[in-house]
Each structure stands twice: as structure tokens, then as C-alpha cells.
Short mmCIF file of C-alpha atoms (C1' of nucleotides) in Angstrom, two decimals:
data_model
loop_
_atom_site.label_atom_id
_atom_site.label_comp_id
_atom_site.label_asym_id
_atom_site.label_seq_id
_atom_site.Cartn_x
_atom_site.Cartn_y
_atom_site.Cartn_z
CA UNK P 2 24.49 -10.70 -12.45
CA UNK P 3 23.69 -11.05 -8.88
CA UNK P 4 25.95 -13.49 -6.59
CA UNK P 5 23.63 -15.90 -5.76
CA UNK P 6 22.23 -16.41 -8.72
CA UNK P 7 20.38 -19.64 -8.88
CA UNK P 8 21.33 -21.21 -11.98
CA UNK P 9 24.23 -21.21 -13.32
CA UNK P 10 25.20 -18.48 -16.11
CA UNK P 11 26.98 -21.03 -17.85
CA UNK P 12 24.52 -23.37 -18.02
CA UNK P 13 23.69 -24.91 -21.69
CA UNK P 14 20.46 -22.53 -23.03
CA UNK P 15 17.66 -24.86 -24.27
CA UNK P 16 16.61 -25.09 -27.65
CA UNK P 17 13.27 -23.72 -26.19
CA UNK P 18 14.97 -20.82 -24.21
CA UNK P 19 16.48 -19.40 -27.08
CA UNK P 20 13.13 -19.62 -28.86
CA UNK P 21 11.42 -17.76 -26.34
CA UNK P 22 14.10 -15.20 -25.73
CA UNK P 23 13.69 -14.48 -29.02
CA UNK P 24 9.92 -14.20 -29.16
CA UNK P 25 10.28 -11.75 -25.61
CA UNK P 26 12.84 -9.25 -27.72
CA UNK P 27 11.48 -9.75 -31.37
CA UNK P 28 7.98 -8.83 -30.74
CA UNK P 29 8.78 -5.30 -31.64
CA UNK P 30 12.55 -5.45 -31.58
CA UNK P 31 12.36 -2.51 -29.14
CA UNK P 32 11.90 -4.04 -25.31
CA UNK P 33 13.14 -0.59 -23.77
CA UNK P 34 9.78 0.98 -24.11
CA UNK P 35 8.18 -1.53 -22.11
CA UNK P 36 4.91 -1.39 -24.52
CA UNK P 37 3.73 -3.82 -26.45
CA UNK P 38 3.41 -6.51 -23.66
CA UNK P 39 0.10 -7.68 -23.19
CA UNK P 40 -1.51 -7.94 -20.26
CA UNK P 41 -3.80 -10.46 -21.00
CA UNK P 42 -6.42 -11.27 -18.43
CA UNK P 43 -5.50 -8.11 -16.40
CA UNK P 44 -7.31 -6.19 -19.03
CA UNK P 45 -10.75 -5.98 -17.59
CA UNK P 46 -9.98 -5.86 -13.98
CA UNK P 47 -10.88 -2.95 -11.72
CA UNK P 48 -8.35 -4.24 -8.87
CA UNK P 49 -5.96 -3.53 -11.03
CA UNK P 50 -6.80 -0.26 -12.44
CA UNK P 51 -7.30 1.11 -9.31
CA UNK P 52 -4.14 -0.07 -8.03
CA UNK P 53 -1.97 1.59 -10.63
CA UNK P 54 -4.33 4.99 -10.79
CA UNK P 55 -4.36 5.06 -6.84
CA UNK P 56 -0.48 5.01 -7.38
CA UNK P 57 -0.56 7.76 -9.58
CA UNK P 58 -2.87 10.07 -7.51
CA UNK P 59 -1.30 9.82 -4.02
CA UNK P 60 2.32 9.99 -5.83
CA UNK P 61 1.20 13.20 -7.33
CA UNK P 62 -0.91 14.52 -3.97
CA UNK P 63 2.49 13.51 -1.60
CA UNK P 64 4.43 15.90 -4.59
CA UNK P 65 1.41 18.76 -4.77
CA UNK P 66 1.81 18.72 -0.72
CA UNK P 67 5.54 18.34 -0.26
CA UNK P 68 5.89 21.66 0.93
CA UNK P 69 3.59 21.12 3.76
CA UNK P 70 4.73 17.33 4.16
CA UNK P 71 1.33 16.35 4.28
CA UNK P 72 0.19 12.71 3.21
CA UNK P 73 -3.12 11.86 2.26
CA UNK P 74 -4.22 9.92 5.35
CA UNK P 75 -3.04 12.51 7.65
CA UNK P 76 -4.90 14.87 5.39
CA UNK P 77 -8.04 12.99 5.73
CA UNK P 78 -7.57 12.72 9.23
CA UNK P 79 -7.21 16.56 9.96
CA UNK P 80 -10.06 17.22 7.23
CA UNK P 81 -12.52 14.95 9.26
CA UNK P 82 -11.43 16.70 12.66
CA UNK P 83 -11.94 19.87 10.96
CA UNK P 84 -15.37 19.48 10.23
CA UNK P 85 -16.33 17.43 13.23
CA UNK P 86 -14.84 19.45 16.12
CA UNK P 87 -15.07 16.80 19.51
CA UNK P 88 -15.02 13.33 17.85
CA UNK P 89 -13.44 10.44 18.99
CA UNK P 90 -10.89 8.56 18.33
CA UNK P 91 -12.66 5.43 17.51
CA UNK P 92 -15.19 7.87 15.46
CA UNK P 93 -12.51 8.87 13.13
CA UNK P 94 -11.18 5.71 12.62
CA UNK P 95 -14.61 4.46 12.12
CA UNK P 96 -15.44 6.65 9.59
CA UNK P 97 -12.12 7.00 7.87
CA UNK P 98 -12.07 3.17 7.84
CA UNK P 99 -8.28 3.16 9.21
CA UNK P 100 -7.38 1.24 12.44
CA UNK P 101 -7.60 2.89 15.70
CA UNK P 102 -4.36 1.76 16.45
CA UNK P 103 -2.90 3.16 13.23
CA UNK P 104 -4.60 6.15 14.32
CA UNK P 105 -2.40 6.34 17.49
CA UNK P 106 0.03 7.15 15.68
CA UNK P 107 -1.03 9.55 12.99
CA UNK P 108 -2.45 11.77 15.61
CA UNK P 109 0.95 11.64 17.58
CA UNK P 110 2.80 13.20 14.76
CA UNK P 111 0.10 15.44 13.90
CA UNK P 112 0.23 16.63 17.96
CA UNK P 113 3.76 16.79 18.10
CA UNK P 114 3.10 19.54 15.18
CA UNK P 115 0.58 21.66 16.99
CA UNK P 116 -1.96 20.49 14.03
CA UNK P 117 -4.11 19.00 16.75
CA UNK P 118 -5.03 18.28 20.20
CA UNK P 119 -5.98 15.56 22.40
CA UNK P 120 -8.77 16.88 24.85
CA UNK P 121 -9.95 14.36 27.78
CA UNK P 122 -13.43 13.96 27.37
CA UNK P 123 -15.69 15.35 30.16
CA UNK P 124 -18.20 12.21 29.58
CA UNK P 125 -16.05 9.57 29.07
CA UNK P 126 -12.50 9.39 30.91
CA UNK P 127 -11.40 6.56 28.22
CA UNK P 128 -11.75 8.90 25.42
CA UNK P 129 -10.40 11.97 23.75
CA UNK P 130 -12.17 14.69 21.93
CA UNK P 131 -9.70 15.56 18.88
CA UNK P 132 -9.64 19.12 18.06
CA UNK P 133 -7.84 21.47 15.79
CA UNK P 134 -5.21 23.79 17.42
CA UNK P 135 -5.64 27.43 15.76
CA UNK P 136 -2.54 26.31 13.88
CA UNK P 137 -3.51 23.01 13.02
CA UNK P 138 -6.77 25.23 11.57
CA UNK P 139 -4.77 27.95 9.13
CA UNK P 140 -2.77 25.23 8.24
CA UNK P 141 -5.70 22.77 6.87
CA UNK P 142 -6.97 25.88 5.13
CA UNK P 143 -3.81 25.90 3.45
CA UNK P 144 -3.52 22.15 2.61
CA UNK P 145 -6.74 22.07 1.43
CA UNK P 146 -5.77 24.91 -1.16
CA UNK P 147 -2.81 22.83 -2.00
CA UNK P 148 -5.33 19.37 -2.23
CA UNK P 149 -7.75 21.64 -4.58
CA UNK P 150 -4.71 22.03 -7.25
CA UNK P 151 -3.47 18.72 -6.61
CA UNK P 152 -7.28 17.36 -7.39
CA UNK P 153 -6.73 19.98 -10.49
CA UNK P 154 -3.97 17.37 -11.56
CA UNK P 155 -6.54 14.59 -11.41
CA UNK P 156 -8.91 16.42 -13.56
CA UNK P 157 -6.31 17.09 -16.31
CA UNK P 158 -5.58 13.50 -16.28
CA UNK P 159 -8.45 11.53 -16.46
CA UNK P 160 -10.63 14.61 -18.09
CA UNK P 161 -12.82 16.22 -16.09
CA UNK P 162 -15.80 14.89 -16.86
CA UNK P 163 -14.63 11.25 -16.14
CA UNK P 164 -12.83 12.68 -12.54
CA UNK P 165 -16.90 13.48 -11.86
CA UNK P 166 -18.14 10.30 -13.29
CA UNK P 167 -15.76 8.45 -11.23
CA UNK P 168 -16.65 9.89 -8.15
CA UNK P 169 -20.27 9.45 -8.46
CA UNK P 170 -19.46 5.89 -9.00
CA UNK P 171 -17.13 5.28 -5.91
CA UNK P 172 -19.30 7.39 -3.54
CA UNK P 173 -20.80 4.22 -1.77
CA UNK P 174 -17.34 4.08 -0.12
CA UNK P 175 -16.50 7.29 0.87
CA UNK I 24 -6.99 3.55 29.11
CA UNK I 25 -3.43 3.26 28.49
CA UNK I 26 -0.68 2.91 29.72
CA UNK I 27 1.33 6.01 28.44
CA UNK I 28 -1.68 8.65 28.91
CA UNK I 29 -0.18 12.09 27.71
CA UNK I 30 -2.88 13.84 29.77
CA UNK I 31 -3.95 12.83 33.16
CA UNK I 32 -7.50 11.19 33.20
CA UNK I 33 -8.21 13.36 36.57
CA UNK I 34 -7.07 16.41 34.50
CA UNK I 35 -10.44 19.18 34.59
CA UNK I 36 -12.03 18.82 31.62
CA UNK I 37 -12.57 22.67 30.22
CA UNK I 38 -15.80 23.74 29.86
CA UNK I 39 -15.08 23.90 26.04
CA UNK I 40 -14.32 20.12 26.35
CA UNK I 41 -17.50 19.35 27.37
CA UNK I 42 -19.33 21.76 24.80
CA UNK I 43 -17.52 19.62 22.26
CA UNK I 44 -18.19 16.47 23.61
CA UNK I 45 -21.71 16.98 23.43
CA UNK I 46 -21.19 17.91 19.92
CA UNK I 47 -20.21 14.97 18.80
CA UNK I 48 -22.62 12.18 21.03
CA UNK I 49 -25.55 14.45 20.13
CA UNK I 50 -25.02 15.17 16.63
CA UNK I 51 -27.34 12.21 16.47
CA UNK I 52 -27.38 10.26 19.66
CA UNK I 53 -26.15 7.46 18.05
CA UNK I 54 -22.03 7.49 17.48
CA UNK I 55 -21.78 3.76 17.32
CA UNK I 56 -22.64 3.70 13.62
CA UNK I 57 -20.18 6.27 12.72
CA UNK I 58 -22.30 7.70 10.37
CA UNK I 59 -23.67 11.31 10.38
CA UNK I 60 -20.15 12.09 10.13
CA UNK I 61 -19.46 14.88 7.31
CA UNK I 62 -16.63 14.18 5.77
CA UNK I 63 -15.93 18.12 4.59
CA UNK I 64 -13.88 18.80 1.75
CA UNK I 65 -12.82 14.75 1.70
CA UNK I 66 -16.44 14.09 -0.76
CA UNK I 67 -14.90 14.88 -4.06
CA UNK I 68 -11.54 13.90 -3.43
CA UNK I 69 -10.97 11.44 -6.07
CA UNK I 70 -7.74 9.83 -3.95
CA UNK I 71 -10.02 9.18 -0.90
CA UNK I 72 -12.47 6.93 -2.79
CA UNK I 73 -10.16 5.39 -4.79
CA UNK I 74 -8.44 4.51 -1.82
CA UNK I 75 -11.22 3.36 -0.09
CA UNK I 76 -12.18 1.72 -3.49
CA UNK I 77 -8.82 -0.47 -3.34
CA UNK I 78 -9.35 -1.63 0.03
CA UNK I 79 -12.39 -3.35 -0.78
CA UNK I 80 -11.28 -4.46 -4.15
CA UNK I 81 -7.96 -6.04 -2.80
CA UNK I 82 -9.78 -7.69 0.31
CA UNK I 83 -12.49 -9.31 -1.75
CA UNK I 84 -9.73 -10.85 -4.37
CA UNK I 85 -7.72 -11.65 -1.58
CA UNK I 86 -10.52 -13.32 0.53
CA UNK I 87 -12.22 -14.97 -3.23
CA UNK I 88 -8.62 -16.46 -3.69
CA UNK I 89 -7.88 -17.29 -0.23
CA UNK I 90 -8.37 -21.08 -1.09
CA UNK I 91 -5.57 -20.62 -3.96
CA UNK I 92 -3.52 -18.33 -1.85
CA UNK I 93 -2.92 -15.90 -4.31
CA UNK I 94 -2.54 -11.99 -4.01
CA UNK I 95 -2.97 -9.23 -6.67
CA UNK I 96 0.14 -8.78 -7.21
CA UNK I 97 1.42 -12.64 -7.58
CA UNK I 98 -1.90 -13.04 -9.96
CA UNK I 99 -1.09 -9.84 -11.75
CA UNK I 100 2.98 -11.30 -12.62
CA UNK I 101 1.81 -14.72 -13.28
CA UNK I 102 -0.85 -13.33 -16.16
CA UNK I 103 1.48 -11.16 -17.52
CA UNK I 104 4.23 -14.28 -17.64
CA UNK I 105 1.70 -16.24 -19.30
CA UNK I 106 0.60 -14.27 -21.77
CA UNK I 107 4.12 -13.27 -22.37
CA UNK I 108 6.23 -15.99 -21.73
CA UNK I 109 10.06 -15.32 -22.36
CA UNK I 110 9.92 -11.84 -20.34
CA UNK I 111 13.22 -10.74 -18.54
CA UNK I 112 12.50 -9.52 -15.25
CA UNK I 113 12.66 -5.96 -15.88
CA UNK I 114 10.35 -6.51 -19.08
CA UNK I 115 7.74 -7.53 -16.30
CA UNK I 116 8.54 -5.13 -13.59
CA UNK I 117 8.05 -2.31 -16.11
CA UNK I 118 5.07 -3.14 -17.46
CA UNK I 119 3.38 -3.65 -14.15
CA UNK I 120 4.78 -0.63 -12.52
CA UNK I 121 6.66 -2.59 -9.97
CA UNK I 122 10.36 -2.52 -8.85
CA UNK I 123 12.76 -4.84 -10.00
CA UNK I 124 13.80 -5.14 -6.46
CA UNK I 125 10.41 -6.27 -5.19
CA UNK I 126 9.79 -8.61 -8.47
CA UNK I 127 12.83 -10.62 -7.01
CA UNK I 128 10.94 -11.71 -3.66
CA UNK I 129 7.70 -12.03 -5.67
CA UNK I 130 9.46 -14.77 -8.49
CA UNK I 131 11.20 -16.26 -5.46
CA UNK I 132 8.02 -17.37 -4.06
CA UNK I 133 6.26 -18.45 -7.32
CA UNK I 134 9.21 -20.36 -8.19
CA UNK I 135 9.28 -22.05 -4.68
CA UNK I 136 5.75 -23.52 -5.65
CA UNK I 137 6.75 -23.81 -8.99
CA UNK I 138 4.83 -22.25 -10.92
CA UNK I 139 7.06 -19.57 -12.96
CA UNK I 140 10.81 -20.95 -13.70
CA UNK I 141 13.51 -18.31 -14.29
CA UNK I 142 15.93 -19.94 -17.64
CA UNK I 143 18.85 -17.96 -18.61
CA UNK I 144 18.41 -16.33 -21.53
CA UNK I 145 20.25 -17.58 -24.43
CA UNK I 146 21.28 -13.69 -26.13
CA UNK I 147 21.88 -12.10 -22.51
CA UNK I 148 23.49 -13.84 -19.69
CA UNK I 149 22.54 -10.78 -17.14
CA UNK I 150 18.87 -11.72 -17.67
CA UNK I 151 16.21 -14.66 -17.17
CA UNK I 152 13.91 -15.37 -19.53
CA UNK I 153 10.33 -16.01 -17.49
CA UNK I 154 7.72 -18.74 -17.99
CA UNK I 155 5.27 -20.53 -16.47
CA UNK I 156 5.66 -24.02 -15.49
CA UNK I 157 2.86 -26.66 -16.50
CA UNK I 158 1.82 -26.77 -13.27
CA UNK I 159 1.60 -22.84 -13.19
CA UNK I 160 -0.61 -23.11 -16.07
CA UNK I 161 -3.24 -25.10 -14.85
CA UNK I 162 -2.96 -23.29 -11.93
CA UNK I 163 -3.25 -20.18 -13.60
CA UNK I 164 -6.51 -21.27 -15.28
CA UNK I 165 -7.97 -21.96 -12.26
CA UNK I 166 -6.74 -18.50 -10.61
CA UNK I 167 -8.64 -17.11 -13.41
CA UNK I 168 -11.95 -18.31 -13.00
CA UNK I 169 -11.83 -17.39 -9.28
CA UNK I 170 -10.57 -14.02 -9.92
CA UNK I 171 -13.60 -13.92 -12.30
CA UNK I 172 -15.56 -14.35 -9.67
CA UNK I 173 -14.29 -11.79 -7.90
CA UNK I 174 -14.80 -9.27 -10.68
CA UNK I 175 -18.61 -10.23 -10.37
CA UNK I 176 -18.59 -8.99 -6.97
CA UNK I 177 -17.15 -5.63 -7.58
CA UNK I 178 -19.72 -5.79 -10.41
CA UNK I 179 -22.58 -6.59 -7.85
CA UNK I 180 -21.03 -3.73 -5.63
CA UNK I 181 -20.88 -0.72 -8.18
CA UNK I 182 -23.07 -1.91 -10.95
CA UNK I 183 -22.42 -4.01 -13.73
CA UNK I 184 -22.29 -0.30 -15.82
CA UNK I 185 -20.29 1.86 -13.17
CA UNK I 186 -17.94 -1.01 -13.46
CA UNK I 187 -17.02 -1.28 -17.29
CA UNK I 188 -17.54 2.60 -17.29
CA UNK I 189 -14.72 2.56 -14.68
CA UNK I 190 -12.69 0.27 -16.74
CA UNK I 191 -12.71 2.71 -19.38
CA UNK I 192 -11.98 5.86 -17.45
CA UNK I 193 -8.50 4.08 -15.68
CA UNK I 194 -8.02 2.35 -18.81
CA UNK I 195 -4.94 4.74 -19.80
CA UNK I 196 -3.51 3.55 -16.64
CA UNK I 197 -3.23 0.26 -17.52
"C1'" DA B 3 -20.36 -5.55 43.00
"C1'" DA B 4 -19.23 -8.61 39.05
"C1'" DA B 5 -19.02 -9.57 34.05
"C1'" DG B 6 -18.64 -7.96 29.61
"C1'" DA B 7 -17.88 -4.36 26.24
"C1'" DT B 8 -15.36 -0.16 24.73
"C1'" DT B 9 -11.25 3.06 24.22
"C1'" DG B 10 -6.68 4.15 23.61
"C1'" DT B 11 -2.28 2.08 23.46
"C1'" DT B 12 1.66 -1.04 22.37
"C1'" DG B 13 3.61 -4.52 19.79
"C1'" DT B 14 4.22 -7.80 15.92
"C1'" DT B 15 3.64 -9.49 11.38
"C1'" DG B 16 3.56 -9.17 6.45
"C1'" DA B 17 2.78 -6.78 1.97
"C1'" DC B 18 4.39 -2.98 -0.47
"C1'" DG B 19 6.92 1.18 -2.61
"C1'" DA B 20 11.24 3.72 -2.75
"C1'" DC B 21 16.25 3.88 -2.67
"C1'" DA B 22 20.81 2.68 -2.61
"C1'" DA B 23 24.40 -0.31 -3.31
"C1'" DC B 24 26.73 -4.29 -5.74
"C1'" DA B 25 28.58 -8.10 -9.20
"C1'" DA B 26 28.02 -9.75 -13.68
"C1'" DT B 27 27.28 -8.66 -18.10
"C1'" DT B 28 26.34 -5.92 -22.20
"C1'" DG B 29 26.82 -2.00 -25.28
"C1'" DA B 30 29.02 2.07 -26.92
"C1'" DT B 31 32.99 5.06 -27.45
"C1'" DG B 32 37.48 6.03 -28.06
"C1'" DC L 20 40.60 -3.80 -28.82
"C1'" DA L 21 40.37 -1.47 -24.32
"C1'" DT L 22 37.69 1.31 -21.49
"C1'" DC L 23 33.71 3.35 -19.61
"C1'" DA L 24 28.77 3.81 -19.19
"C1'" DA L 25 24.48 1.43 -18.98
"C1'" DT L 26 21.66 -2.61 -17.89
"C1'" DT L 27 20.08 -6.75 -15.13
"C1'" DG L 28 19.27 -9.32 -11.21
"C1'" DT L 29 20.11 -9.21 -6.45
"C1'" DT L 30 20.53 -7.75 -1.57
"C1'" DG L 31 19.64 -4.63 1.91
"C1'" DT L 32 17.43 -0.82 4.42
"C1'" DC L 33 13.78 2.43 5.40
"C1'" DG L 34 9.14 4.04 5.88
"C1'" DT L 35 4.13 3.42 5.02
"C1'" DC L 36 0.28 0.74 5.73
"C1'" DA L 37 -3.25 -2.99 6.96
"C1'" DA L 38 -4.31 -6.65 10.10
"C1'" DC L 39 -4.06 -8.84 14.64
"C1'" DA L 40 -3.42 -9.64 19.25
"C1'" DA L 41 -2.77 -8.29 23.70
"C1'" DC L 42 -3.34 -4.99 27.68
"C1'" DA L 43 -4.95 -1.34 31.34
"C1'" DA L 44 -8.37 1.92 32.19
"C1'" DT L 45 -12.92 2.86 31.97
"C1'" DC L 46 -17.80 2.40 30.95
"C1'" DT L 47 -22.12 -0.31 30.74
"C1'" DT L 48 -25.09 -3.82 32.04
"C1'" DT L 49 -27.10 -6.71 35.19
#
DNA sequence: AAAGATTGTTGTTGACGACAACAATTGATG
DNA sequence: CATCAATTGTTGTCGTCAACAACAATCTTT
């Protein structure tokens, strides 16, 4: 084991841990699968259903985009640009519900890239109007071919009909 | 503004700038609101709302359990513990699609306030066997009813319907 | 002109996922 | 039985991300 393991390996095993070790490897005498462990409680909570699915789909949208090394919130970010030419930064954020200074960033890289640009605002010195670059443009038509098959993925997953159903139900949040 | 400014303030704003700028203030004279704000090919992106979906869903649990001082993920180990006692820690980390590595600093903490205790197994001397103290029990009861609670918000949020419906979609995630 | 709000920026903190190593131990193979 | 591969818990690092808190420049309000 480990070095600093906190008790001792030679410590004297209770009458009570060998009962439960046994209970933990006998309940199907096969612990290698990992199934058969019940979850209890955690059955019948969203939270954590959506954590493990929202694991699953950006794993598999980082893979489907790997070739373009696009993530998902840059994605979004370029997507929302796209269609709204001239927006702020504090718009995006806004409406993207990331931080504005988390946004700093994201838009550096995606500058740095020739994906987008950072135009002063004529009507307000404090602000920038973010823009595609031609580039940045082709290359969003692209990723969004790429996002199509990735969203493809989702659909063979969860069937298509629930991939529908569930975004009727989450579309108070987008 | 900043400090770091890429592009001088006093740089001319281009006559395209300002064409844009008025885009986006005018679209509907109101850009504090951030709404109006098409989102493009982002609707029906299942990974957006989920995401978006998970941010609310963590930061209500987090806030309902804020008394308890609890996270998702220390709720989500100590129900699995419980309903499993005698886990090893890679019995756990499996079945909650967590890394082994990371399940170390989460048990660290829970066994700091003592409510999980790692015994060594009696059959193998690499591995602890996991269980809840009596204090983690009650504790856990009462983690339970406020993490009910929160699962009446979401249900408040989406609809009592949209939620179970949900619950059943993700269900093979789980 | 002064006071307060907004915008972009920098920095820090903490939770989290992914990886890579390592010692101790187990299991399998010869 | 001796050896080698696999497993388990642990430590560490790296990068992503959300949440805050500060700050300078600028706008708005009065």
C-alpha cells in the first residue's frame, strides 16, 4: 500500500471487519465489474444524473472535436459571436452564464488563433465588440459540422426521441 | 479599462466597428438583460443545457446543504458507503465514476469529521474496507432530508413530470 | 465636477477530472 | 516456490472551471 498509510497493515482485523469485507466481496463474488453496488438514495436524484451524463457528453464532444481542439465552452463562445456579430464582452458572458473574467481568457486563446477579434467599440471606449475573423468564420462552420455528429453520438445514446424530450425539458436554461 | 489593453482606447474605431456596435445596443435597446440574444446553433445542443442544467442543480444542493456543509460529491460517497458498507476504495470510486486518486482527498476529509472510517480489510491488506461511523449515520439521515429538499426545488424548477421523466432518460447513466 | 456604476483585466482560491508515478500487496505463471 | 504482472491506496502535477475580490479606465447620473 501507500507509505503513509494511516493504520497500520498489521493491525488485528475486527471480528466486524472481516464480516463486512466479506459482505463487500460476497455480494456477487465478482467485485471487478463494479455492478451490483447500490446506490441507494442517489437513485432518484437529477444532480446526479446530470453529473455523470454531462461527463459523458463533453468527454465524447472534446473526442468528436479533437481534431480542431475545440472545447465546448470555447465552442459556445464562438457560436454566440457568430450569430451576434458586435456584442460585448459582458453580453456574452451574460448570456452564456460564464464569468467575464473567465471570459478574458477564453477569448485570448481564441485571438491568439485568428478565431476572433477584439474591436474597440466606437460608443463605449471600455468595451469591445467581439467579432469573427474570416478564419475564425470557416472554421465555426466546420466545428459546427463536427458538433452536429458529435450531437449524432448523443442521439444514439440516449435514443433520439429522449435527446428531444430532454431538451424541451432543459430549455428554461439555455 | 485595463491595465494590459491589447488595442489602444484612442485607436479609430472603423466605420465597420461602429455598424456593429449599433448592432448589438439596438437589437433591442436594452442589452442589460442579455436577452434577445440568439444563441444559433447552441438551442439543441444537448451538452449546453445540460451544462447549464448542472450549474443550477449543483448550486441549489450546495446552497440547500450549506448549513451541513456538504457537496455532491461528499453526499454522493457517503450514500453509496452507507448503503454499502464494507466497500474498498476502488469498489466506490468505480461505481461513482470517480478516480481513485481524488476518492483519497474526499475520504480524508470525511474521516477528519468522522463520519466514514477506513478498517483494513481482513482478506486484503492493500485495501480498506469503508463504513460509516455512528455519527456519519445520523448525519447522513439528516443530509438526506435536506438533499430531499433540494430535489423539490429542481422539481419546482422543471416540473414535477419533466423531472422523473428526466430521471428515466439519464437513468442508464447511473 | 463629483459620486457611483460598468467594463475588461488580473489574481487567488477551491473543487474537479486526468495522468503518471510509487510502495505494498495480491494473484498468476512458470 | 520464485518470479512477474496486476491491483490498491497514495502522492503529485497539470489543466479546466466556478467564484470572488480587487483594480484602472470609462461611462452615467446628478
Amino acid at each position: 500500500m501507500a507509505t503513509r498509510q494511516k493504520t497500520s497493515r498489521k493491525a488485528a482485523a475486527t471480528a466486524a471487519a472481516i464480516r463486512r469485507a466479506r459482505t463487500a466481496n460476497g455480494r456477487a463474488h465478482n467485485s471487478d465489474a463494479g455492478d451490483d453496488i447500490g446506490l441507494d438514495a442517489l437513485i432518484g436524484h437529477a444532480g446526479y444524473a446530470v453529473r455523470r451524463f454531462q461527463l459523458w457528453i463533453f468527454q465524447d464532444f472534446i473526442k468528436t472535436l479533437a481534431t480542431v481542439d475545440i472545447r465546448p465552452t470555447q465552442y459556445s463562445v464562438m457560436t454566440v459571436i457568430g450569430a451576434n456579430p458586435g456584442l460585448s464582452q459582458m453580453a456574452v458572458a451574460k448570456r452564456l452564464g460564464i464569468e467575464r473574467a473567465r471570459l478574458v481568457h477564453l477569448l485570448d486563446s481564441l485571438e491568439e488563433r485568428d478565431f476572433v477579434s477584439r474591436i474597440p467599440s466606437a460608443t463605449d471606449r471600455r468595451s469591445h465588440a467581439l467579432h469573427l475573423t474570416a478564419r475564425g468564420k470557416t472554421a465555426l462552420a466546420q466545428f459546427k459540422r463536427l458538433a452536429a455528429e458529435h450531437e449524432r453520438h448523443v442521439a444514439e445514446k440516449i435514443g433520439k426521441d429522449n435527446r428531444e424530450q430532454l431538451l424541451q425539458i432543459l430549455a428554461c436554461f439555455t
